[in-house]
Coordinates of C-alpha atoms in Angstrom, one line a residue:
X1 CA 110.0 -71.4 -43.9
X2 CA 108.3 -74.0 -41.7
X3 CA 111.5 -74.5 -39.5
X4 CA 111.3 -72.8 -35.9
X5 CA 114.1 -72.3 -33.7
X6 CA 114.7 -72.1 -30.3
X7 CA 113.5 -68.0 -29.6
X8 CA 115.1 -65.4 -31.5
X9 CA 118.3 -66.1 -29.4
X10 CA 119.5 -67.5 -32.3
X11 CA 118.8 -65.1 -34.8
X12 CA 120.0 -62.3 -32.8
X13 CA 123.4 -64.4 -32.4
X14 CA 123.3 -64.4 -36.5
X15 CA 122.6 -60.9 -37.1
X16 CA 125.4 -59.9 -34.8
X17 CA 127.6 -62.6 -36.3
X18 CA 127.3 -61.1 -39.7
X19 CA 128.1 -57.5 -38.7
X20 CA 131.5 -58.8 -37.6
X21 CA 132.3 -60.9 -40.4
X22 CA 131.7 -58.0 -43.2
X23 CA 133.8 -56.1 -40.5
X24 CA 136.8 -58.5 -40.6
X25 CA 136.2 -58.9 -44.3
X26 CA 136.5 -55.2 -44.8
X27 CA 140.0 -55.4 -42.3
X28 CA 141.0 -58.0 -45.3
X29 CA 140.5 -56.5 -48.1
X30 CA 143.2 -54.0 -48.3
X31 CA 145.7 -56.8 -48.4
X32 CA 148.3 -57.5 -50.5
X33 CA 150.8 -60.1 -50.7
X34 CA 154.0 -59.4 -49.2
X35 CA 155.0 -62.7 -47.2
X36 CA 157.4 -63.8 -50.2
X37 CA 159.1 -60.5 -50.0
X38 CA 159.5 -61.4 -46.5
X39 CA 161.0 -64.9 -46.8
X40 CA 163.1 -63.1 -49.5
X41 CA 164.7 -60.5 -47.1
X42 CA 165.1 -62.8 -44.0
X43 CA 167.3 -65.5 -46.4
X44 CA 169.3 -63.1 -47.9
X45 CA 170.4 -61.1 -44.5
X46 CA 170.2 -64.2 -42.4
X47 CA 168.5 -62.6 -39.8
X48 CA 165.9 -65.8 -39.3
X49 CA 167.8 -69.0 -39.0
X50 CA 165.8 -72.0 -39.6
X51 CA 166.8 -74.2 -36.6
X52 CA 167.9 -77.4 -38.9
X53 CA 170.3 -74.9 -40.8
X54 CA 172.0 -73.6 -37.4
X55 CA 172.7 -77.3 -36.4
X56 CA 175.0 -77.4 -39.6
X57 CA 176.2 -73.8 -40.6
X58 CA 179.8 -73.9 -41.4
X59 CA 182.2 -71.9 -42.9
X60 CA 181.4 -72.6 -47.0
X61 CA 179.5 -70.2 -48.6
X62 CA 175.6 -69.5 -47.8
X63 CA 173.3 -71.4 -49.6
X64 CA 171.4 -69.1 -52.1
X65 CA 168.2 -67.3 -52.0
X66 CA 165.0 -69.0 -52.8
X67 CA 163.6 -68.9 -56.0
X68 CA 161.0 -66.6 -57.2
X69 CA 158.4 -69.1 -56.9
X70 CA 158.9 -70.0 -52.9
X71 CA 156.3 -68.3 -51.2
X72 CA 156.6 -67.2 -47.6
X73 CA 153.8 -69.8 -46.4
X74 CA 156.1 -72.4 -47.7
X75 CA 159.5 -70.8 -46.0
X76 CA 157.7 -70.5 -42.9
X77 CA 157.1 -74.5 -43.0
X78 CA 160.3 -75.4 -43.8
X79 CA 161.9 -73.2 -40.6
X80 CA 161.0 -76.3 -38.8
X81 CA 158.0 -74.7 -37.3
X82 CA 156.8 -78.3 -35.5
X83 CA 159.8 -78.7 -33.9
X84 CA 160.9 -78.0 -30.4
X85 CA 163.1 -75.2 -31.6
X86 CA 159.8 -73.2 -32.9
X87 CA 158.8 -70.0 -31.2
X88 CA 156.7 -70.9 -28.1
X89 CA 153.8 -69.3 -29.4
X90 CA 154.0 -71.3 -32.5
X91 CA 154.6 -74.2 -30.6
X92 CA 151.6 -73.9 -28.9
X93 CA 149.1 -73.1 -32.1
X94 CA 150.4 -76.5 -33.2
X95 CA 149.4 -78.2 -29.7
X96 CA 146.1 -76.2 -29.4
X97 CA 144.9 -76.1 -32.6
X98 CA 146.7 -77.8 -35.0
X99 CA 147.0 -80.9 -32.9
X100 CA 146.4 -84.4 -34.7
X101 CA 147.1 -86.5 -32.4
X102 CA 145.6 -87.7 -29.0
X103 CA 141.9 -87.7 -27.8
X104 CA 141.8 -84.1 -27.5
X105 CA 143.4 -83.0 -31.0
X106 CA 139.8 -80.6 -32.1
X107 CA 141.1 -80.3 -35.8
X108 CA 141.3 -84.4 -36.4
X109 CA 138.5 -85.1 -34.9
X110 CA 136.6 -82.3 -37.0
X111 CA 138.4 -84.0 -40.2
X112 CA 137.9 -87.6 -39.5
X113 CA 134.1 -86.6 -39.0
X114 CA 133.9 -84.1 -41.9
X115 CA 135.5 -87.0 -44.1
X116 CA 133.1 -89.0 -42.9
X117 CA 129.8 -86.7 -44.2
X118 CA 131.9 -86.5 -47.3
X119 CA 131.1 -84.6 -50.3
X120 CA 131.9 -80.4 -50.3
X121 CA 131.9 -80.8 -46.3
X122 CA 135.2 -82.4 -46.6
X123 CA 136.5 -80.6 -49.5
X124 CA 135.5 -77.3 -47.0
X125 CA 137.1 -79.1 -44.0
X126 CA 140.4 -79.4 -45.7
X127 CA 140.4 -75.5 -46.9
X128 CA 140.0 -75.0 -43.1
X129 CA 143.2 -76.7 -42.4
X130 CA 144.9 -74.9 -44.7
X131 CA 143.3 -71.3 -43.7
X132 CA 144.9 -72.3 -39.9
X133 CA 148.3 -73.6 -40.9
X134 CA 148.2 -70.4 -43.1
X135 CA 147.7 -68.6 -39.8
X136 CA 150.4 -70.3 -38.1
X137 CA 153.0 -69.3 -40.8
X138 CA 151.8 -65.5 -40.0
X139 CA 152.3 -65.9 -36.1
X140 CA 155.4 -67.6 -36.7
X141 CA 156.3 -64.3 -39.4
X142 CA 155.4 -62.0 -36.5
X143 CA 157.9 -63.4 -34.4
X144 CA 160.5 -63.0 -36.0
X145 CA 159.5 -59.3 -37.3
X146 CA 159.4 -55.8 -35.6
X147 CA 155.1 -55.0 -36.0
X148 CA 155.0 -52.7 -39.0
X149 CA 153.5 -49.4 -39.1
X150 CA 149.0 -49.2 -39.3
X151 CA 149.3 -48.8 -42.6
X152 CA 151.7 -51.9 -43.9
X153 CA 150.0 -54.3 -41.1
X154 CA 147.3 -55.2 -43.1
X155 CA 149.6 -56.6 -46.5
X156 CA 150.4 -59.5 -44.5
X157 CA 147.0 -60.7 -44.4
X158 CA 146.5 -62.0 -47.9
X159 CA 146.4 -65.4 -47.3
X160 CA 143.5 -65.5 -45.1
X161 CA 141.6 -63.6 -47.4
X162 CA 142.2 -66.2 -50.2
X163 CA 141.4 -68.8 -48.3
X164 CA 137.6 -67.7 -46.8
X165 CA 137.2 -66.5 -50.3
X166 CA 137.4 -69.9 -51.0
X167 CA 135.8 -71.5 -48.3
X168 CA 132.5 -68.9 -48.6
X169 CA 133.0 -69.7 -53.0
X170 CA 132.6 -73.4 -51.8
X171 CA 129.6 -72.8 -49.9
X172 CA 127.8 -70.7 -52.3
X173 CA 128.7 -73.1 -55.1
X174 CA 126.2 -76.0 -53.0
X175 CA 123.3 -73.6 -52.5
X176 CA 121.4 -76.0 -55.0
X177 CA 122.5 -79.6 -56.6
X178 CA 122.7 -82.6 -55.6
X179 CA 124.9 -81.6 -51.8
X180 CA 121.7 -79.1 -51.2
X181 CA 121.0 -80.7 -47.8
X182 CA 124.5 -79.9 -46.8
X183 CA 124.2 -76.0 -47.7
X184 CA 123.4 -75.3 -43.8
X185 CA 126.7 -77.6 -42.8
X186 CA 129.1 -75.4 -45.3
X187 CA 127.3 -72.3 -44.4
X188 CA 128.4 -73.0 -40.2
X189 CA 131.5 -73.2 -40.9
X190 CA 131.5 -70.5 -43.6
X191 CA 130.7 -68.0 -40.8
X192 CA 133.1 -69.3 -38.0
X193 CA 135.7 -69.4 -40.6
X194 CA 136.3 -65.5 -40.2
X195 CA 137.5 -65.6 -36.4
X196 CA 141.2 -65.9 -37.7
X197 CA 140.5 -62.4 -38.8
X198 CA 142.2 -62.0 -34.8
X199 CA 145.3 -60.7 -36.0
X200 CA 143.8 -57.9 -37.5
X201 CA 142.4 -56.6 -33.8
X202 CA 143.9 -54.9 -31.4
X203 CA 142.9 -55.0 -27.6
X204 CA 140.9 -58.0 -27.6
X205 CA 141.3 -60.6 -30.5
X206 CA 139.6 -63.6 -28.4
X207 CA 136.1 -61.7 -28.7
X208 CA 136.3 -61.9 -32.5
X209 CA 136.9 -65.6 -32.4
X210 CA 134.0 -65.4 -29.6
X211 CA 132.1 -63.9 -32.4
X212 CA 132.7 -65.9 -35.2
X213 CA 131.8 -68.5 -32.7
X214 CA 128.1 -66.9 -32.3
X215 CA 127.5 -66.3 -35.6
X216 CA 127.6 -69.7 -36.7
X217 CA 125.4 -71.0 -34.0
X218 CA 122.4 -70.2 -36.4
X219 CA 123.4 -72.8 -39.0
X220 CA 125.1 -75.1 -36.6
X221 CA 120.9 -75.4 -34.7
X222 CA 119.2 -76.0 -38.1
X223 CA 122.2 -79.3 -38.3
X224 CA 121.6 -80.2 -34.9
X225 CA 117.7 -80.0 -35.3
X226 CA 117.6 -81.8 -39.0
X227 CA 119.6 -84.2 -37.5
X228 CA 119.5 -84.8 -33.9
X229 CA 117.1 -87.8 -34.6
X230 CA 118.3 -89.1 -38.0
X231 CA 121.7 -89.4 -37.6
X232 CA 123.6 -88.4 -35.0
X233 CA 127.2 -88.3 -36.6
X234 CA 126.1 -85.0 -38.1
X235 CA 125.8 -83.3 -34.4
X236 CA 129.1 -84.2 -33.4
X237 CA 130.7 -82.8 -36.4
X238 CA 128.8 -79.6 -35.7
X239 CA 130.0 -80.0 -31.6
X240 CA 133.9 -80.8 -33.2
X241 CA 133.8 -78.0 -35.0
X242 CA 132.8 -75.0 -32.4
X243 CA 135.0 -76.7 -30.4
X244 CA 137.9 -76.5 -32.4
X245 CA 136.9 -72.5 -32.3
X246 CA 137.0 -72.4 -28.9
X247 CA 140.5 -73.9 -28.8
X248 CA 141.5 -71.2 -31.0
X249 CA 140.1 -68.7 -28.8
X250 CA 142.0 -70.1 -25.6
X251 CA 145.1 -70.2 -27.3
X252 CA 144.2 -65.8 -28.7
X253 CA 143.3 -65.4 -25.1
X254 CA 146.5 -67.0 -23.9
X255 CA 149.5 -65.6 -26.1
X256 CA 148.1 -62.7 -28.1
X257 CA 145.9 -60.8 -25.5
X258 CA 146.2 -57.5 -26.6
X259 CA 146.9 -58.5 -30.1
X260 CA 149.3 -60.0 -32.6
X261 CA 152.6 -60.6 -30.5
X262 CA 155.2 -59.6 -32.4
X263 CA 159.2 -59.4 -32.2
X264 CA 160.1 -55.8 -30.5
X265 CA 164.0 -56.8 -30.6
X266 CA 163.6 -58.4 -34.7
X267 CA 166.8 -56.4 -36.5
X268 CA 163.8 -57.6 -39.9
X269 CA 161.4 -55.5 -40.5
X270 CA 158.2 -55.7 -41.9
X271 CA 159.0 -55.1 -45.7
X272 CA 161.9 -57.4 -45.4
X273 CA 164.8 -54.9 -45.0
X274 CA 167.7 -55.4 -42.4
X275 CA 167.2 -52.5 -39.6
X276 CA 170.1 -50.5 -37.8
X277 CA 172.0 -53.6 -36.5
X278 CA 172.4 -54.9 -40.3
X279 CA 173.0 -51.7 -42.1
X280 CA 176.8 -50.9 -41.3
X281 CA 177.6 -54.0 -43.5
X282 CA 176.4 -54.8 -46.5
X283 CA 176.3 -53.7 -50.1
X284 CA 175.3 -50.1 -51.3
X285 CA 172.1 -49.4 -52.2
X286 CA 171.3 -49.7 -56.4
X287 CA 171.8 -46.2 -58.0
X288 CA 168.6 -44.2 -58.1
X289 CA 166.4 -43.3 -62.1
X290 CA 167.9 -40.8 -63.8
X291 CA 167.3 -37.1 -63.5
X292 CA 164.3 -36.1 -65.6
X293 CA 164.7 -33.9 -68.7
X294 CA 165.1 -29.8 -68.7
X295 CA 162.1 -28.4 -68.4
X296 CA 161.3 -26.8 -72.3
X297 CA 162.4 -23.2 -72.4
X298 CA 159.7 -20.5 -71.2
X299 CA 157.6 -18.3 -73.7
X300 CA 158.8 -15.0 -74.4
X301 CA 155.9 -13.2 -73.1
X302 CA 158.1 -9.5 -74.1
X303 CA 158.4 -10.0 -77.5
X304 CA 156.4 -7.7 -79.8
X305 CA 156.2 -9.6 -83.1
X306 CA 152.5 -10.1 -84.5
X307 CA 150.9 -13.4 -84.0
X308 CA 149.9 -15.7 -86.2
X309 CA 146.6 -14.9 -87.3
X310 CA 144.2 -17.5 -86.1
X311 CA 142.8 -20.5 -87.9
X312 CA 139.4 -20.0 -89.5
X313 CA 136.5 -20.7 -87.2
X314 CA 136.7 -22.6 -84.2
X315 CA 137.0 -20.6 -80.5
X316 CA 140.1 -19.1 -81.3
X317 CA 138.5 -16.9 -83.9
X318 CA 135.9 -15.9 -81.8
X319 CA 138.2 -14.3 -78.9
X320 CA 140.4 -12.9 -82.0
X321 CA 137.1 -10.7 -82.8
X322 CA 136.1 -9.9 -79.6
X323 CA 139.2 -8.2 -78.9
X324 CA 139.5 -6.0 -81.7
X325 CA 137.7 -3.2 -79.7
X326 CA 135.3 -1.0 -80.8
X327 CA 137.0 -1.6 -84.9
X328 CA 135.2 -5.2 -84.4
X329 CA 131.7 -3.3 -86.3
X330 CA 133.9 -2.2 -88.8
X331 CA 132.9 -5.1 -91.1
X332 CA 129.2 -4.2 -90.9
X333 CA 127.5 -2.6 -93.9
X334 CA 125.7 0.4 -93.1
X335 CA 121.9 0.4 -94.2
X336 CA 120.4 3.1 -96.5
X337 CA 116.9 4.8 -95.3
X338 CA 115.1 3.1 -98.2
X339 CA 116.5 -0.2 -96.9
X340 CA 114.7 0.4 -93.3
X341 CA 111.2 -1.4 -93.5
X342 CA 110.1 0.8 -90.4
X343 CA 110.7 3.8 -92.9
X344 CA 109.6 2.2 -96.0
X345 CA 105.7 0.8 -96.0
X346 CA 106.7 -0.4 -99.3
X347 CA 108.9 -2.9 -98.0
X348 CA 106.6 -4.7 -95.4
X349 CA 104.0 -5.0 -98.1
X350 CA 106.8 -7.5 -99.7
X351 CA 107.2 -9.7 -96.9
X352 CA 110.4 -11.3 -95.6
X353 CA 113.4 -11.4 -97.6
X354 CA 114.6 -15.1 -98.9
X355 CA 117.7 -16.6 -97.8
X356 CA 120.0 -16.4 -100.0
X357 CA 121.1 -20.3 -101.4
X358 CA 124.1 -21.5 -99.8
X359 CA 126.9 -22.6 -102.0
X360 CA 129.0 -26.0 -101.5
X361 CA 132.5 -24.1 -100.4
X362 CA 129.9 -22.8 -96.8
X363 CA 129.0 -26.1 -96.2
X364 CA 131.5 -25.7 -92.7
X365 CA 129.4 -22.9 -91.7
X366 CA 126.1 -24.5 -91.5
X367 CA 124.1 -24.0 -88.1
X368 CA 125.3 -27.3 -86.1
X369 CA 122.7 -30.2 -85.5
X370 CA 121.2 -30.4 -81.8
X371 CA 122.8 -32.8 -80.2
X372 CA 120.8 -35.9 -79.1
X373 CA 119.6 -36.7 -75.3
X374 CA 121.9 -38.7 -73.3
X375 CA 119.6 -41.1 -72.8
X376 CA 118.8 -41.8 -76.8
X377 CA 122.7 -42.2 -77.0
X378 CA 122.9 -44.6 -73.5
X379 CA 122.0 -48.1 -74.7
X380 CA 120.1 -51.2 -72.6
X381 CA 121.7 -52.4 -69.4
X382 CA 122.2 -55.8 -69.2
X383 CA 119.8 -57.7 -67.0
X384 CA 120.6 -58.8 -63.6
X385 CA 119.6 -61.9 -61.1
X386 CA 121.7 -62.9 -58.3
X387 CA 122.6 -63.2 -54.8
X388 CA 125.1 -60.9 -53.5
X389 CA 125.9 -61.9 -50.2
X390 CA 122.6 -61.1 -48.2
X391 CA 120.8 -59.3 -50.9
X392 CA 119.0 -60.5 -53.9
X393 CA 119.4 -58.4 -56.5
X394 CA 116.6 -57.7 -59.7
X395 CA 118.0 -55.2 -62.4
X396 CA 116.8 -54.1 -65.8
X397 CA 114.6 -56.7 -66.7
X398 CA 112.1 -55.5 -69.2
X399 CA 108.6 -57.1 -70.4
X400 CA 109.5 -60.5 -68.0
X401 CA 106.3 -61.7 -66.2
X402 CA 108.2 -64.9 -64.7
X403 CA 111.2 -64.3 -62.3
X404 CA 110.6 -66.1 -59.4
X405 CA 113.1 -66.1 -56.5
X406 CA 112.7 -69.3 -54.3
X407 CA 116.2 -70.1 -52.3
X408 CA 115.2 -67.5 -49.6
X409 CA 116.4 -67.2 -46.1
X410 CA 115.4 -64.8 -43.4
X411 CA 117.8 -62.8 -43.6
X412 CA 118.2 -61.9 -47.0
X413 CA 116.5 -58.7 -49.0
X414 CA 115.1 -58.3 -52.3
X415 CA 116.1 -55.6 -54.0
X416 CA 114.3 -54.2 -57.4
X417 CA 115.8 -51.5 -59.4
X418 CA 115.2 -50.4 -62.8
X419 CA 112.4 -52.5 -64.2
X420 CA 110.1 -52.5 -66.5
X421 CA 106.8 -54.2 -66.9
X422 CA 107.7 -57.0 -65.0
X423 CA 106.3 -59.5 -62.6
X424 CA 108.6 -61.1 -59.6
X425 CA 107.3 -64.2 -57.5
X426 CA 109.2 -64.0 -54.1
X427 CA 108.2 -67.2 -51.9
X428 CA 109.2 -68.0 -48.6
X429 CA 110.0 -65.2 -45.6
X430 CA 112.3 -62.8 -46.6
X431 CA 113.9 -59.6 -44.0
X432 CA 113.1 -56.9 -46.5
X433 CA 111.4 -55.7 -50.0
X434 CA 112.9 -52.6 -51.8
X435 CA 111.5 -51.7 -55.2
X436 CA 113.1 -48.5 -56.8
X437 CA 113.1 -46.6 -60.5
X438 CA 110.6 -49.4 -61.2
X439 CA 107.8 -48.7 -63.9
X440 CA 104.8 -50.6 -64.5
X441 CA 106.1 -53.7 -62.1
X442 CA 104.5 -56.1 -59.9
X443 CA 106.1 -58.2 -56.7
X444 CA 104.4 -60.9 -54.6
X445 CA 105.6 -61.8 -51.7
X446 CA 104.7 -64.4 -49.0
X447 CA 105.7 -62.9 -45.9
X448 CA 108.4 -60.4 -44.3
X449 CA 109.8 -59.5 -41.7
X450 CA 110.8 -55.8 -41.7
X451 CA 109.1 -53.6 -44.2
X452 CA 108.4 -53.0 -47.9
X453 CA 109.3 -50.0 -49.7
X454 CA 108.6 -48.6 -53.1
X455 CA 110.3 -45.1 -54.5
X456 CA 110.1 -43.5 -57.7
X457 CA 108.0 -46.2 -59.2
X458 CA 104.7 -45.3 -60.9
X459 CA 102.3 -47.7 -61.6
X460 CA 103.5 -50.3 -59.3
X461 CA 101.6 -53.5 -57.7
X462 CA 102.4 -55.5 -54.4
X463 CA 100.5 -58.3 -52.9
X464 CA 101.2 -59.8 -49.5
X465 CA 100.4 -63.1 -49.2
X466 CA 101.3 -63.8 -45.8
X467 CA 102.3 -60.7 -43.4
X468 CA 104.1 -57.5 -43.6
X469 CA 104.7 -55.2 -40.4
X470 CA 105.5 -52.2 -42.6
X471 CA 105.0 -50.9 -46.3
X472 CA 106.4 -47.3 -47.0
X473 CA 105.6 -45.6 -50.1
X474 CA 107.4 -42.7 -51.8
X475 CA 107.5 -40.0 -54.6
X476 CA 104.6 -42.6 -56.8
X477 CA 101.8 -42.3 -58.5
X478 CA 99.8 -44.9 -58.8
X479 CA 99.9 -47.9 -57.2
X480 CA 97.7 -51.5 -56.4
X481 CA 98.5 -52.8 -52.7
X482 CA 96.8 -56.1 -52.3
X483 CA 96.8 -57.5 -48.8
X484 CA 95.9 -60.9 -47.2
X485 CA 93.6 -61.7 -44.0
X486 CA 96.9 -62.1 -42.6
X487 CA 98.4 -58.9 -43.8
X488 CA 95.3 -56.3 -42.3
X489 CA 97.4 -55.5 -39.2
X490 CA 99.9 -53.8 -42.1
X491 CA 101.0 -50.2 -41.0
X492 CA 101.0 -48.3 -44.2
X493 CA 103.0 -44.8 -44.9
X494 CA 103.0 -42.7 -48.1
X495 CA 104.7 -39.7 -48.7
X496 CA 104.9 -37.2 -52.1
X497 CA 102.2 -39.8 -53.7
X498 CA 98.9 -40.2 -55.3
X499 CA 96.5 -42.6 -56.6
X500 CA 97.4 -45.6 -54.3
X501 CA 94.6 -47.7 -53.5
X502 CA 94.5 -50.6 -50.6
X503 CA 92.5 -53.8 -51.9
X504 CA 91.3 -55.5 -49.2
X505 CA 89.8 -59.1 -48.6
X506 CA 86.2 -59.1 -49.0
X507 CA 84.5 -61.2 -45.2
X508 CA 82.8 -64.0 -46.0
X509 CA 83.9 -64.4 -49.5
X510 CA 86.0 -66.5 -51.3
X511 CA 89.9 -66.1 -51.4
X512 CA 90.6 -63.8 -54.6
X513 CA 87.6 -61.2 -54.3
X514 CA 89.0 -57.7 -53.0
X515 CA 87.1 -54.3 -52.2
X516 CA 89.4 -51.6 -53.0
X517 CA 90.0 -48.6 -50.5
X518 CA 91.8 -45.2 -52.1
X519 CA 94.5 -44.0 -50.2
X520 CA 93.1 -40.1 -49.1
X521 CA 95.3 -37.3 -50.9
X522 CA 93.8 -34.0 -50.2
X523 CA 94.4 -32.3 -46.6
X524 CA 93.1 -29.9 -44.8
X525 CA 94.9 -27.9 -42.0
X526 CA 93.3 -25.7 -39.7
X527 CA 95.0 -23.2 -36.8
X528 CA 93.8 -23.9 -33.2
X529 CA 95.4 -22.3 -30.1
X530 CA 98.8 -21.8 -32.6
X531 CA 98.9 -24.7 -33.3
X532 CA 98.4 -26.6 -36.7
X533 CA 95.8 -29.4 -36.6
X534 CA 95.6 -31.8 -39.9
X535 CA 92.9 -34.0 -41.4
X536 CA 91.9 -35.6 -44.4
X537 CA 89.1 -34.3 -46.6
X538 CA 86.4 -36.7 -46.7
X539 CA 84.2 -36.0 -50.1
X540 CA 80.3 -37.6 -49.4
X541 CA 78.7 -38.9 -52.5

């Protein structure tokens, strides 16, 4: 790509950036929904009492439970959670971060200007709302809840993953079409979106929000740089919305410094059951399953009646032979002397003895058929192309000399595996090129960053057309490395391989014409001073 940044501050920032967000994606991912069962339990013991119901409780009979289809986002909101009554930490996520009104309210001002750029950047800004009222509901659940054991904290975190599952959808769903040149805005906020992943931290949630922050920085340069001179509207909504993340970081450094603060004196526990205070009154518990059945009556291993004489072929007639002893060669004929060819010249004059024809009723005993390989019986693998996450991903194509991968980035990879006869066009700078279990397949790339490695793939080809630091070769025979001017500073390391030749550009020539160099194979190692000393074997024409 032609775009240059400021230094590699930047990209460090990014690279650091996305190893916490795959961490606080992999906190997620063990979530399962268990807010409603939450909202559940809390209505039907009472122990949280929405501040509006308390102003007007009287002596008539509770109100009952909420439906099935009330989930505990939506009980949450209706416990008055705006209103001076709410739990001061609550209270204070709505006037940090979910302020709308006032000139310092971050989340309007990042939703006046995202509805201003229109398009996916405003359908994302209003899945961003929802993620942090979402969060709010769960701060407001931990106050009123005991904190559950390691294992159940993590259930309560469904709804967040939901909702950057469908803010990092959202973004991937603009990578091309007509909102294209809005792929960097959605991809900001796509990686600052993970710093509500606070709640899952202990010690110091504010530095995963301080993380998140950093690890949209790399987008949120290419939107200031693209359009610091064009239109300036588009910085400020890159400005609102780091800013709106570093509200939310105040307000984590501020009420939940060591964590998550929740209820120590809650009688509701996590799961939604009453504790101690709540059990002396109430109904009984529901009866528990039914016993299981009596076990079937044991074998009577004493008994001396003969067993039923085994089923004709089949294992079980096997072992039945093999323990009749010493009377299992009782069945065997006995040969006579003038049966014995090694007695009889007679009979090796004849040559062997024809198998006797087998009749229909044998047919079972036939000699069985060899069974096939496993890999005549495995069939074709469906062909693969996509982007998964960072990595692009090439499988089981077969005889395809055009796949050509152009939406690249600098940090992504390409990643070859199983091919066959193909050819892949890779254009623009790319981090990294793996080609494995690849036969007969060819990959040009224009430049990259780290390395390129091919394993286990025989008759491969690779051209640089730009520049490569690294190319690691291993387990392969034979194999076409084609380099450009730019590529001759190349380190190039082969292992367990033979036949790989470097081409190299010819000086003075024109661009195309290559002199080929072999790669040497043959070694010759030599004992000085007990040591071992190594070099190649130069053969002289």
């Amino acid at each position: 790509m032609s775009n240059q940044y400021d230094g590699t501050a930047s990209q460090g920032l990014h690279s650091l950036g996305t190893i916490i967000k795959r961490h606080v994606y992999h906190l997620l991912e063990a979530a399962t929904s268990r807010l409603e069962d939450i909202a559940l339990a809390s209505a039907a013991n009472g122990s949280i009492i929405k501040p509006s119901a308390a102003a007007g409780a009287s002596s008539g009979p509770p109100p009952p439970p909420p439906g099935p289809q009330s989930s505990a986002p939506q009980q949450a909101q209706q416990a008055s959670l705006g209103s001076r009554d709410a739990p001061r930490a609550v209270k204070a996520f709505n006037d940090m971060v979910l302020a709308d009104t006032g000139d310092d309210a971050k989340l309007k001002r990042y939703l006046d200007l995202s509805e201003k750029v229109g398009g996916p950047v405003w359908d994302q800004a209003k899945l961003v709302r929802t993620l942090l009222e979402t969060q709010r509901d769960i701060i407001y659940c931990a106050t009123q809840c005991a904190k559950p054991a390691g294992t159940d904290l993590p259930t309560i975190l469904k709804p967040l993953i939901d909702g950057l599952a469908a803010i990092s959808n959202l973004k991937d769903a603009n990578r091309s079409g007509p909102h294209r040149d809005l792929f960097d805005h959605l991809s900001a906020v796509a990686d600052g979106a993970p710093a509500v992943g606070w709640v899952a931290a202990e010690g110091k949630p504010a530095s995963v929000v301080s993380e998140a922050k950093d690890s949209c920085q790399f987008f949120a340069n290419r939107v200031i740089k693209a359009y610091k001179d064009k239109d300036p509207m588009h910085v400020d909504w890159v400005k609102s919305f780091t800013a709106l993340l570093e509200e939310l970081r105040k307000y984590v450094a501020e009420y939940h410094t060591a964590g998550l603060a929740w209820n120590p004196k809650a009688a509701l526990d996590f799961k939604g059951s009453a504790g101690p205070a709540a059990t002396s009154s109430g109904a009984p518990p529901p009866p528990g399953p039914p016993p299981p059945p009596p076990p079937p009556p044991p074998a009577d291993f004493g008994s001396t009646a003969p067993s039923a004489k085994p089923a004709g072929g089949g294992v079980a007639a096997v072992f039945a032979e093999i323990n009749k002893g010493e009377a299992i060669t009782s069945g065997l004929r006995k040969v006579k002397k003038e049966e014995m060819t090694h007695k009889n010249p007679a009979l090796r004059a004849q040559g062997p003895v024809p198998a006797a024809p087998t009749s229909p009723g044998l047919a079972s005993g036939k000699k069985p058929l060899k069974p096939s390989k496993p890999t005549a019986l495995a069939g074709k693998k469906p062909s693969k192309l996509a982007l998964e996450g960072k990595k692009w991903v090439v499988e089981f194509y077969e005889n395809d000399q055009s796949i050509v991968i152009e939406e690249t980035e600098k940090d992504q990879s390409i990643n070859l595996f199983g091919c066959k006869n193909v050819v892949v066009q890779v254009r623009g700078k790319v981090n990294a090129v793996n080609m494995t279990n690849c036969t007969k397949s060819s990959i040009l790339v224009d430049s990259v960053i780290s390395s390129v490695a091919v394993a286990n793939s025989p008759s491969f080809a690779l051209e640089i057309k730009g520049t490569a630091p690294t190319i690691q070769v291993d387990s392969t025979d034979s194999g076409q490395i084609y380099l450009s001017k730019e590529a001759l500073g190349v380190e190039i390391m082969t292992a367990k391989c033979s036949s790989i030749n470097v081409s190299l550009p010819v000086e003075g020539e024109e661009h195309g014409v290559f002199e080929e160099k072999p790669i040497p194979e043959m070694l010759r190692t030599t004992v000085k001073d007990g040591k071992l000393v190594t070099n190649f074997v130069e053969h002289s024409a």
